[in-house]
PDB file of C-alpha atoms in Angstrom:
ATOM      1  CA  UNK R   1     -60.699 -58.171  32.691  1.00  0.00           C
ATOM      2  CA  UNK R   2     -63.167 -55.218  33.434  1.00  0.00           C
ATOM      3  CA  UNK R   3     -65.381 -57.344  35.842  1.00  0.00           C
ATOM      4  CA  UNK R   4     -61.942 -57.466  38.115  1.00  0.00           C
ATOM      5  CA  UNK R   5     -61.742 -53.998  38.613  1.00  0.00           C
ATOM      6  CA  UNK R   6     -62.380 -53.027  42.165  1.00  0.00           C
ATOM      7  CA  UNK R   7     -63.364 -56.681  42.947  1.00  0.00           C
ATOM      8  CA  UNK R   8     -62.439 -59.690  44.645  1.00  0.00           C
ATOM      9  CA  UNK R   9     -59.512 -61.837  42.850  1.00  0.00           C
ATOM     10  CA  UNK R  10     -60.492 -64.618  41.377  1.00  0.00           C
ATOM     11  CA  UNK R  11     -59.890 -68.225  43.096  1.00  0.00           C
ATOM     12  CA  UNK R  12     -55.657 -69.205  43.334  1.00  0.00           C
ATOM     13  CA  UNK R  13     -54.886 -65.268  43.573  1.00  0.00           C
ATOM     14  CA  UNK R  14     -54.446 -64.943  39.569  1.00  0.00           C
ATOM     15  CA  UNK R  15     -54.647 -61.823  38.196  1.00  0.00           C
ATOM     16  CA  UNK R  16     -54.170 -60.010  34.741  1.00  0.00           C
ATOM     17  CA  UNK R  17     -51.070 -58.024  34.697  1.00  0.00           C
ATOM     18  CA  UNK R  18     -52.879 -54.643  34.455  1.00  0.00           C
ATOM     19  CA  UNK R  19     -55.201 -55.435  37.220  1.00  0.00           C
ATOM     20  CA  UNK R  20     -52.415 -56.047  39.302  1.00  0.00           C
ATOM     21  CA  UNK R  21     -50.437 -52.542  38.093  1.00  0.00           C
ATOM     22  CA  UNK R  22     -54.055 -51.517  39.037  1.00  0.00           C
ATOM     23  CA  UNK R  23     -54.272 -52.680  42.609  1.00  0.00           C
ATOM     24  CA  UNK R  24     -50.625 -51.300  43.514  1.00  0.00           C
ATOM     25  CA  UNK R  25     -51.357 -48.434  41.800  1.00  0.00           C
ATOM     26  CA  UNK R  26     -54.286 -47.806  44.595  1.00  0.00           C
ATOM     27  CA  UNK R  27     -52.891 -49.175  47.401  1.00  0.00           C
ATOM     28  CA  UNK R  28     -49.660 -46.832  46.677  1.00  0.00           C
ATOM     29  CA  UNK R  29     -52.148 -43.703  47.215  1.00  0.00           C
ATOM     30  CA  UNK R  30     -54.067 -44.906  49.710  1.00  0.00           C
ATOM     31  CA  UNK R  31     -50.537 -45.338  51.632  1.00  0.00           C
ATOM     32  CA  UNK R  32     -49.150 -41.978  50.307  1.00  0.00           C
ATOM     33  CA  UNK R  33     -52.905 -40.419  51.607  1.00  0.00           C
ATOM     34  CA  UNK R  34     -52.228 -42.178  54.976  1.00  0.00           C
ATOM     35  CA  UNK R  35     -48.835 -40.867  55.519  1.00  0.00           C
ATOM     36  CA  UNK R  36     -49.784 -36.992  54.066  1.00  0.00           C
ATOM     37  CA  UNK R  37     -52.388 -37.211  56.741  1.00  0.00           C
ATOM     38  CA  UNK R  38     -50.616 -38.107  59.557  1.00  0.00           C
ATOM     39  CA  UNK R  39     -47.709 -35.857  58.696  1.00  0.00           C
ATOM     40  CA  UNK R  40     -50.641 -32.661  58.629  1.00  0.00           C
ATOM     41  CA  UNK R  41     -51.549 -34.242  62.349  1.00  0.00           C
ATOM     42  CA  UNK R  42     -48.268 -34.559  63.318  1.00  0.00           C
ATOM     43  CA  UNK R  43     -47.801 -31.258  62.477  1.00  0.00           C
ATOM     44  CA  UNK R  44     -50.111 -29.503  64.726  1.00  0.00           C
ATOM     45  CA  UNK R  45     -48.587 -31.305  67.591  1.00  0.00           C
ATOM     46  CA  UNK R  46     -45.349 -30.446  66.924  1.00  0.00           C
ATOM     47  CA  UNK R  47     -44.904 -28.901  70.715  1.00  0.00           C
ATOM     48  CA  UNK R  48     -45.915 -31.862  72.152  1.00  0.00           C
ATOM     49  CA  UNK R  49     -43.529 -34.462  69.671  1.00  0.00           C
ATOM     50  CA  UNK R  50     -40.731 -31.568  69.964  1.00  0.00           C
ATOM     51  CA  UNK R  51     -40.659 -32.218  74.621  1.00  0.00           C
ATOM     52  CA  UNK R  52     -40.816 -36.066  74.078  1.00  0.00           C
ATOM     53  CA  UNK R  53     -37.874 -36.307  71.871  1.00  0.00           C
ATOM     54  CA  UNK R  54     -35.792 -33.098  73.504  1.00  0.00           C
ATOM     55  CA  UNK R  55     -36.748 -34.908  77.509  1.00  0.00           C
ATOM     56  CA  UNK R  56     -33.695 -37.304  77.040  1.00  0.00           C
ATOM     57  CA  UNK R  57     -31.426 -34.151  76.494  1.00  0.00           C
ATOM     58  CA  UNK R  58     -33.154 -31.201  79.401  1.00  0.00           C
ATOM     59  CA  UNK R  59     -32.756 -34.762  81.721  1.00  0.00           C
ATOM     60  CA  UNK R  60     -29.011 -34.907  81.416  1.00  0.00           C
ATOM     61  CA  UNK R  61     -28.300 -31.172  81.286  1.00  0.00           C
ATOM     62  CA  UNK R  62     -28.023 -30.601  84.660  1.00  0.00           C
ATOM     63  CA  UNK R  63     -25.718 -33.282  85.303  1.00  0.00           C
ATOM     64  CA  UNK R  64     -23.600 -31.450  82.276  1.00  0.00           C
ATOM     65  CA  UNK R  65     -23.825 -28.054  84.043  1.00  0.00           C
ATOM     66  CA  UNK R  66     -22.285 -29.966  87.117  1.00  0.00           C
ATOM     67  CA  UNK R  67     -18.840 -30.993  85.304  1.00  0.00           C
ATOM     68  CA  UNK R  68     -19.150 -27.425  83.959  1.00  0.00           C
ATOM     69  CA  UNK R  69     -20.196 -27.880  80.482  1.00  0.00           C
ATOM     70  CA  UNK R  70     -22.605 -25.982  78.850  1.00  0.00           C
ATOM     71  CA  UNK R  71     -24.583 -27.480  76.036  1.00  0.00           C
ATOM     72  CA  UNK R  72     -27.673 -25.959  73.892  1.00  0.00           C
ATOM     73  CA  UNK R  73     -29.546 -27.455  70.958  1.00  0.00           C
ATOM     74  CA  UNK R  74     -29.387 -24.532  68.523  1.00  0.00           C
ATOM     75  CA  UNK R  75     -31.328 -24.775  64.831  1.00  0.00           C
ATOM     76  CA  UNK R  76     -29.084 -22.757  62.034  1.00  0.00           C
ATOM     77  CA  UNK R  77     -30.217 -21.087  58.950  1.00  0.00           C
ATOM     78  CA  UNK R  78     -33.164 -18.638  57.957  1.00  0.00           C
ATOM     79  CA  UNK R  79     -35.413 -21.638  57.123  1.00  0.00           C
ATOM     80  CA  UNK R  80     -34.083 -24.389  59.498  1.00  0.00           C
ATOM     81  CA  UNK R  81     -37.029 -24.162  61.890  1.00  0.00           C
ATOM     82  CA  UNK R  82     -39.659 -24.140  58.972  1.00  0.00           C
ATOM     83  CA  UNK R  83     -37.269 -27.419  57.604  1.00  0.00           C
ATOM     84  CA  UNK R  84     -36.777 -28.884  61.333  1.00  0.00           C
ATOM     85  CA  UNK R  85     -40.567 -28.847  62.140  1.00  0.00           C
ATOM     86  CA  UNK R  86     -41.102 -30.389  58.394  1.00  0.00           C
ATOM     87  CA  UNK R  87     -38.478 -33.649  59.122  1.00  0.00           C
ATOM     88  CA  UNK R  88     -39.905 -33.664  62.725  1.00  0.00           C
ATOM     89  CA  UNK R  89     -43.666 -33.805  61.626  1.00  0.00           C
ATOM     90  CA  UNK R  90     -42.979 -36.147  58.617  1.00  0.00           C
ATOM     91  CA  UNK R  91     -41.580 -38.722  60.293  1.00  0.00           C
ATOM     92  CA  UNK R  92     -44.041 -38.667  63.482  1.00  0.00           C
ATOM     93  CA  UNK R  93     -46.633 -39.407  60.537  1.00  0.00           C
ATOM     94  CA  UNK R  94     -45.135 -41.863  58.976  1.00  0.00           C
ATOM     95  CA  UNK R  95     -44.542 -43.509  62.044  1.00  0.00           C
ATOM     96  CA  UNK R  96     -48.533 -42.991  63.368  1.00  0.00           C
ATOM     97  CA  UNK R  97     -49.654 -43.921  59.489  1.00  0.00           C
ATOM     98  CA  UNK R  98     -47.564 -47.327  59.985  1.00  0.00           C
ATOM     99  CA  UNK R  99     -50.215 -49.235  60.591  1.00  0.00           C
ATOM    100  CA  UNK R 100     -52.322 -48.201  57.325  1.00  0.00           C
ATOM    101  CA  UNK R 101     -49.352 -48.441  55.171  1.00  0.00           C
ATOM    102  CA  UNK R 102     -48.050 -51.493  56.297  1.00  0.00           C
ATOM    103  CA  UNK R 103     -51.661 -53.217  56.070  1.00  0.00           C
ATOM    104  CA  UNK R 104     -51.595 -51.677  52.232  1.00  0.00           C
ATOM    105  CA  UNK R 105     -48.496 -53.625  51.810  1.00  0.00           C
ATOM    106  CA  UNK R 106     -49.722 -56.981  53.456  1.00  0.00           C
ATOM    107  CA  UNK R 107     -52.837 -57.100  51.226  1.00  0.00           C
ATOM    108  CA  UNK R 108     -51.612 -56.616  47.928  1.00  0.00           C
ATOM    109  CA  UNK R 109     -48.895 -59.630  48.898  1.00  0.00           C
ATOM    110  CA  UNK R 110     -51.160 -62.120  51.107  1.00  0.00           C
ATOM    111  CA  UNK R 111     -53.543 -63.068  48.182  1.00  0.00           C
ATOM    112  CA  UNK R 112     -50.517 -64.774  46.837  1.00  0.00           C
ATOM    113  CA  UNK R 113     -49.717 -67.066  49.420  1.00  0.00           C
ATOM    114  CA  UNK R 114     -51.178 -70.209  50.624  1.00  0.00           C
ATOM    115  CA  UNK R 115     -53.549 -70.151  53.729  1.00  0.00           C
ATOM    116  CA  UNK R 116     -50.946 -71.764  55.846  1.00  0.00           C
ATOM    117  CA  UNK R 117     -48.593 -68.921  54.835  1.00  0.00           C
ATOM    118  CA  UNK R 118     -50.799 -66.399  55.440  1.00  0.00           C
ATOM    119  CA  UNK R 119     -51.445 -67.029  59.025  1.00  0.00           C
ATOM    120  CA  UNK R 120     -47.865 -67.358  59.959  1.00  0.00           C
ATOM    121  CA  UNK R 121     -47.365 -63.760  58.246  1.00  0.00           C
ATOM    122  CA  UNK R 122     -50.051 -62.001  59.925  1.00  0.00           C
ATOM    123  CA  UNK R 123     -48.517 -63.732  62.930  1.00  0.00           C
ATOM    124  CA  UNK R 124     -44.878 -62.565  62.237  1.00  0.00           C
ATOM    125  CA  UNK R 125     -46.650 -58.865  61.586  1.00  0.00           C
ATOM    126  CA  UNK R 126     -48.573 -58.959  64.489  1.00  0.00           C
ATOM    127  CA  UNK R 127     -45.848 -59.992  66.864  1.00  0.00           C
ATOM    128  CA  UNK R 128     -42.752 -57.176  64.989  1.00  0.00           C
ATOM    129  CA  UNK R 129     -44.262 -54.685  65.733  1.00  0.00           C
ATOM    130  CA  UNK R 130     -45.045 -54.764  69.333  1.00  0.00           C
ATOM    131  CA  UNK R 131     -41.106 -55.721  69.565  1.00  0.00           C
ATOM    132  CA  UNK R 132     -40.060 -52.949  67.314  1.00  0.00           C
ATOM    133  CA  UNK R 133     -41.481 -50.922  69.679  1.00  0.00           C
ATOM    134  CA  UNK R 134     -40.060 -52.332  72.792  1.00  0.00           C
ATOM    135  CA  UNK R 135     -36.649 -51.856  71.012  1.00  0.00           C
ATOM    136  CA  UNK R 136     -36.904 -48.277  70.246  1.00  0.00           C
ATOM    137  CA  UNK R 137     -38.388 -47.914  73.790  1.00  0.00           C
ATOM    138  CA  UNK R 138     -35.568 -48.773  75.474  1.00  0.00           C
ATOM    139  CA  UNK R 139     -33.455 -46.959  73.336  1.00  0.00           C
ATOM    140  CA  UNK R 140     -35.419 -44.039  74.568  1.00  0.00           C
ATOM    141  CA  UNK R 141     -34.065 -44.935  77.970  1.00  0.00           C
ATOM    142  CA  UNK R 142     -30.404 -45.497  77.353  1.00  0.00           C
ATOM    143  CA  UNK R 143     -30.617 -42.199  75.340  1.00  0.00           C
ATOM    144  CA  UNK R 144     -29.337 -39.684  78.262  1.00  0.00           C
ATOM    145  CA  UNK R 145     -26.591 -41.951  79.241  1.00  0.00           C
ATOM    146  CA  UNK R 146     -25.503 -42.218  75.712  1.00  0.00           C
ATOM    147  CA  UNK R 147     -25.956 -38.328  75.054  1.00  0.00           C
ATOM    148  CA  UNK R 148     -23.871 -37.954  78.886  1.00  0.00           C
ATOM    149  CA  UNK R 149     -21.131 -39.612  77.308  1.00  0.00           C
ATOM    150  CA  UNK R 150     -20.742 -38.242  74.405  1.00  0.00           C
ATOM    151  CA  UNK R 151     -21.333 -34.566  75.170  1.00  0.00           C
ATOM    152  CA  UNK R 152     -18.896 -35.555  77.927  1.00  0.00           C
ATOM    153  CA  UNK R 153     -15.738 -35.551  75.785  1.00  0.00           C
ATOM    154  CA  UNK R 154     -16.147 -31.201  75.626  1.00  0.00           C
ATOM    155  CA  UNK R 155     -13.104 -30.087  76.788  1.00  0.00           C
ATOM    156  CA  UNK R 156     -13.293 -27.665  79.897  1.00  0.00           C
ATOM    157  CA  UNK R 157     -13.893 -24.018  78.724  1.00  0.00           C
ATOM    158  CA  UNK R 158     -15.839 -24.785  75.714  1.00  0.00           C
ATOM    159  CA  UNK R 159     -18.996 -24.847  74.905  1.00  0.00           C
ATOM    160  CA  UNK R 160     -21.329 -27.438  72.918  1.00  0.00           C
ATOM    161  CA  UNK R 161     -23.542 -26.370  70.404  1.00  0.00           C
ATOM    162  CA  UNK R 162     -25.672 -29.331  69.176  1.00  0.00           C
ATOM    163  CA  UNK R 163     -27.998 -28.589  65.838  1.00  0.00           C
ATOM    164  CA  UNK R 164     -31.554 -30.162  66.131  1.00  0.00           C
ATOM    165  CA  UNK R 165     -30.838 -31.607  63.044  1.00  0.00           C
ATOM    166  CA  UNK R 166     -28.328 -33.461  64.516  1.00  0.00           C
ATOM    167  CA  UNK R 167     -30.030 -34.461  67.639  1.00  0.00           C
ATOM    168  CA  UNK R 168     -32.955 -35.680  65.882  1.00  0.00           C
ATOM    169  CA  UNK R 169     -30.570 -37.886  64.004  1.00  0.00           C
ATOM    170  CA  UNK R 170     -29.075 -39.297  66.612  1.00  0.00           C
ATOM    171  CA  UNK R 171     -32.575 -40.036  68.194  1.00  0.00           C
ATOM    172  CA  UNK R 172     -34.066 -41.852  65.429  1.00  0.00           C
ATOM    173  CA  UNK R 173     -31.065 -43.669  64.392  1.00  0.00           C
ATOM    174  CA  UNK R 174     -30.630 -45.013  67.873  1.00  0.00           C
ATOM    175  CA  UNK R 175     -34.577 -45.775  67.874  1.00  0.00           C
ATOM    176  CA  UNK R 176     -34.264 -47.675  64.760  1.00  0.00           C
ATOM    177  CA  UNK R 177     -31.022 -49.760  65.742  1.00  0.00           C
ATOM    178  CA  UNK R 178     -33.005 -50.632  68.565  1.00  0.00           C
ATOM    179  CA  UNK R 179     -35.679 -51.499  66.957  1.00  0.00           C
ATOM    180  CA  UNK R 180     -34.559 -53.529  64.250  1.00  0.00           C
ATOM    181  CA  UNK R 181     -32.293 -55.613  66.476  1.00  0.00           C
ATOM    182  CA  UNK R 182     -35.227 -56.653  68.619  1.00  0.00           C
ATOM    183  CA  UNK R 183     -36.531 -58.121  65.172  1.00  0.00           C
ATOM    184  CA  UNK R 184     -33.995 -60.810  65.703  1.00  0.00           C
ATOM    185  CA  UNK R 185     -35.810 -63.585  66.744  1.00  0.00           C
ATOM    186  CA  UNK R 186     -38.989 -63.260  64.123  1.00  0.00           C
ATOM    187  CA  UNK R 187     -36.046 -63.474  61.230  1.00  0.00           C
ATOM    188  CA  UNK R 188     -34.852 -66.608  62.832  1.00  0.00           C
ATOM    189  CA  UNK R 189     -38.426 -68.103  63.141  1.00  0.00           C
ATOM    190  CA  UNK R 190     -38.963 -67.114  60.032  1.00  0.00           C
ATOM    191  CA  UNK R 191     -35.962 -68.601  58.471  1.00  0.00           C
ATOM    192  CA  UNK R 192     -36.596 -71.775  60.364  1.00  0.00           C
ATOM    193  CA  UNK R 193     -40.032 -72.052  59.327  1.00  0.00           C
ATOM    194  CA  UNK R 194     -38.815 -71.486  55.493  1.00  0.00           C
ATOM    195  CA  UNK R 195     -36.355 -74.792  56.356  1.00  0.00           C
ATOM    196  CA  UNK R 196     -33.448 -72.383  55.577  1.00  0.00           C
ATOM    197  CA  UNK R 197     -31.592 -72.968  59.265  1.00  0.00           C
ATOM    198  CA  UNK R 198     -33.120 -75.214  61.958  1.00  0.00           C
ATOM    199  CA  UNK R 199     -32.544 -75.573  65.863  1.00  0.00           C
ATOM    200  CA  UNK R 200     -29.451 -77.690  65.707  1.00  0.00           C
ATOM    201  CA  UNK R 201     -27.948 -75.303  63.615  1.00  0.00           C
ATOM    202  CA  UNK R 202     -28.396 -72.262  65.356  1.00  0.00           C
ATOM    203  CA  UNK R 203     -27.148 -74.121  68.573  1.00  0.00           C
ATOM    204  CA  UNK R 204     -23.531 -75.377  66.647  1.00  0.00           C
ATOM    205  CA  UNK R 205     -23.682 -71.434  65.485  1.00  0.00           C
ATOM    206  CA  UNK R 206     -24.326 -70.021  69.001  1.00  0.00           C
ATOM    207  CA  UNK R 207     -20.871 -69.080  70.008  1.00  0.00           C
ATOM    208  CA  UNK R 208     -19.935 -67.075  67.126  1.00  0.00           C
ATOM    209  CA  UNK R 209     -23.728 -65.657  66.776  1.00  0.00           C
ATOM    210  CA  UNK R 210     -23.146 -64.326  70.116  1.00  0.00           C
ATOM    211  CA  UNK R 211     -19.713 -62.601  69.357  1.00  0.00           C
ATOM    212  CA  UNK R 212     -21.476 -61.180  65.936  1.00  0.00           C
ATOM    213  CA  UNK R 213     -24.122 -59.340  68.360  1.00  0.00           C
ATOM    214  CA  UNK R 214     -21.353 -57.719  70.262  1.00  0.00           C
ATOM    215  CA  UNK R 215     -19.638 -56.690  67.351  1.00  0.00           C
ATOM    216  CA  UNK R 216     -22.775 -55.552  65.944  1.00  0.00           C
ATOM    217  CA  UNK R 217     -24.091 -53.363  69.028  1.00  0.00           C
ATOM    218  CA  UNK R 218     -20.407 -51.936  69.490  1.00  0.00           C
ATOM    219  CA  UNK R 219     -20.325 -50.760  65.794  1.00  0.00           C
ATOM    220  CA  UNK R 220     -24.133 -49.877  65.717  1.00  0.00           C
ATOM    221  CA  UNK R 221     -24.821 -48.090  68.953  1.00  0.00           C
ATOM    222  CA  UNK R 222     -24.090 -44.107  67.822  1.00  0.00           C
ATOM    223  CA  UNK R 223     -22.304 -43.423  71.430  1.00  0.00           C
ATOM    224  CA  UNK R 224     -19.120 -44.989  72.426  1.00  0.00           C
ATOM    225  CA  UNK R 225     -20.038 -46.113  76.272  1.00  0.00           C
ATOM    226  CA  UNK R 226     -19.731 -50.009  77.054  1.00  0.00           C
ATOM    227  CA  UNK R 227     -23.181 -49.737  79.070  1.00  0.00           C
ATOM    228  CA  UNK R 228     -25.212 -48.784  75.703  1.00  0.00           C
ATOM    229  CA  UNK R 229     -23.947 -51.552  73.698  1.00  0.00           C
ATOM    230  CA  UNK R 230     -24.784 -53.978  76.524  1.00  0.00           C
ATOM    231  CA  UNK R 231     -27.822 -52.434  76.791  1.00  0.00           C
ATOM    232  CA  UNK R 232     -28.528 -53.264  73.061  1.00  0.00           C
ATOM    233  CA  UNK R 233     -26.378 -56.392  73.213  1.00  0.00           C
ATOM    234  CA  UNK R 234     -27.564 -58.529  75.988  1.00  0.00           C
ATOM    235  CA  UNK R 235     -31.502 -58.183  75.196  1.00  0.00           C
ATOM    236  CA  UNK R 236     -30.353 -59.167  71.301  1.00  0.00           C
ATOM    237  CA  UNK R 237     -28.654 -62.384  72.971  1.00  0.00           C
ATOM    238  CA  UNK R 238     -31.663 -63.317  75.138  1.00  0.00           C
ATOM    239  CA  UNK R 239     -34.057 -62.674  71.678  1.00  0.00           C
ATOM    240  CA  UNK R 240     -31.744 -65.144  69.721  1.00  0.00           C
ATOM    241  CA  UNK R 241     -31.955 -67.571  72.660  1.00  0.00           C
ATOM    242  CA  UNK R 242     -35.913 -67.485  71.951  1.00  0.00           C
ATOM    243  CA  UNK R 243     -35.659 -67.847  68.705  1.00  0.00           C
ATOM    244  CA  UNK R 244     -33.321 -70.950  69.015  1.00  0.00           C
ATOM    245  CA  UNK R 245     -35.671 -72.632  71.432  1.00  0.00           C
ATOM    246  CA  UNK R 246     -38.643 -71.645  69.424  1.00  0.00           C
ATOM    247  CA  UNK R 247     -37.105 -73.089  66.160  1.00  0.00           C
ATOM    248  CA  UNK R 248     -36.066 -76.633  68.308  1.00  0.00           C
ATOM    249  CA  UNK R 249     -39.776 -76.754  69.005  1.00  0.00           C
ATOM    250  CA  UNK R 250     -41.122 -76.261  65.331  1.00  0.00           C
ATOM    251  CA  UNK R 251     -38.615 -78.650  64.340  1.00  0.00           C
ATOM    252  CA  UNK R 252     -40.080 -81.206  66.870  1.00  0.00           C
ATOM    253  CA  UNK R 253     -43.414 -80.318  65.820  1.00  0.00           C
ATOM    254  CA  UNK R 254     -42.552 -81.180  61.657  1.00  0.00           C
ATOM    255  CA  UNK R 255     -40.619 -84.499  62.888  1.00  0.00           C
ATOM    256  CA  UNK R 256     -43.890 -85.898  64.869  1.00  0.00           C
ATOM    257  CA  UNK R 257     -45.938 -84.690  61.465  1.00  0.00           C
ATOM    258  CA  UNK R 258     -43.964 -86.344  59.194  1.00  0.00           C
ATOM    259  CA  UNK R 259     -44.063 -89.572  60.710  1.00  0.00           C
ATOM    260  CA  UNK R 260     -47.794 -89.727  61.416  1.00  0.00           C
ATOM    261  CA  UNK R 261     -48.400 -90.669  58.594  1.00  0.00           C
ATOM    262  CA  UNK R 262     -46.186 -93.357  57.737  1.00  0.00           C
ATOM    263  CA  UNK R 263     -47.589 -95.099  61.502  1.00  0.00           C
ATOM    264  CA  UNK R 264     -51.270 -94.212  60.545  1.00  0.00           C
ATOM    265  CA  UNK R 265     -50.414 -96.512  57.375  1.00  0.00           C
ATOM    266  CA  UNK R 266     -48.553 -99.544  59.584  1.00  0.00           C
TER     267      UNK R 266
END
């Protein structure tokens, strides 16, 4: 049990209970480490982080001033800067420690799984987050339109105070909606490739699929303006669409296995 400390598992990824408690136990800091680190970095370019995520807000403020609405992101309370910066610059480094943390994940789980398992995993991995990303991207576009709108609804002759609290919020939990939803078609391929739902399924589900995403980006989407949930909707249907055509073509792919080899044996 001692000669597994700090080692390489042994063949078929078996491991005593304590060296496993072990292992997690390490790979927990070594995460932790990562994300402490990257929230001290984070913190020292707070300026920078602070313009990128307020842009969306100075873009549409002129546009505000034009209907005659004035609109300020204020921070309240004797410590709500010191707190602000803090929630900025931990979840910058949490975000820019992803990578680490996520890898710390991955290899305490892939030494369970068989090889053919593991590649499709790393492939999955490899391929979310580039379209996480993308997501929350162009949530980062439709940002000012949604943030028009809603500041919009001020009534003439009063004024709109908006906490950063709140703004960040709003930014991140757009970001994430975004991002998640573009995770759509991995999920599918995943649950394909598990044998849970194949292509011919997810065409006789189509239809009501589709109506699910609208629902979904209309209740999701923070702002109430048709053009954001389209703008979350309609790249969520063209994902699935992937998906369904990917999953046709791994289902093609295990029919022509299975019967080689039942003509290799005629």
């Amino acid at each position: 049990m001692a000669l597994l400390r700090g080692k390489a598992r042994p063949p078929g990824g078996t491991m005593p209970l304590m060296d496993h408690l072990r292992e997690l136990r390490g790979r927990l800091v070594k995460g932790v480490l990562a994300i402490a680190v990257g929230t001290i970095v984070a913190w020292f370019f707070y300026d920078q982080i602070l313009e990128f995520l307020t842009h969306p807000y100075n873009d549409i403020k002129p546009l505000l001033e034009e209907r005659g609405i004035e609109s300020n992101i204020v921070i309240t309370g004797i410590g709500g800067a010191f707190q602000f910066q803090l929630k900025i610059s931990f979840v910058a480094g949490l975000i820019a420690s992803s990578p680490i943390w996520l890898w710390q994940a991955w290899a305490f789980i892939l030494p369970a799984l068989h090889r053919n398992e593991k590649k499709w995993a790393l492939l999955l991995t490899a391929t979310g987050a580039p379209l996480f990303i993308a997501g929350a991207a162009l949530a980062y576009v439709v940002l000012p339109k949604a943030i028009n709108v809603l500041i919009g609804f001020v009534p003439d002759g009063v004024d709109s105070l908006v906490t950063g609290a709140e703004y960040f919020d709003f930014i991140i939990r757009m970001m994430l909606v975004f991002g998640v939803a573009a995770e759509i078609p991995l999920v599918v391929v995943l649950l394909n490739r598990l044998g849970v739902v194949s292509g011919k399924q997810l065409a006789t589900a189509r239809p009501w699929t589709i109506v699910g995403i609208f629902v979904f980006a209309a209740v999701a989407t923070p702002s109430t303006d048709p053009l954001s949930m389209l703008f979350l909707a309609v790249p969520m249907t063209v994902l699935y669409g992937l998906a369904e055509v990917l999953a046709h073509l791994a289902d093609r792919q295990r029919r022509r296995a299975q019967k080689e080899p039942s003509g290799s044996l005629g």
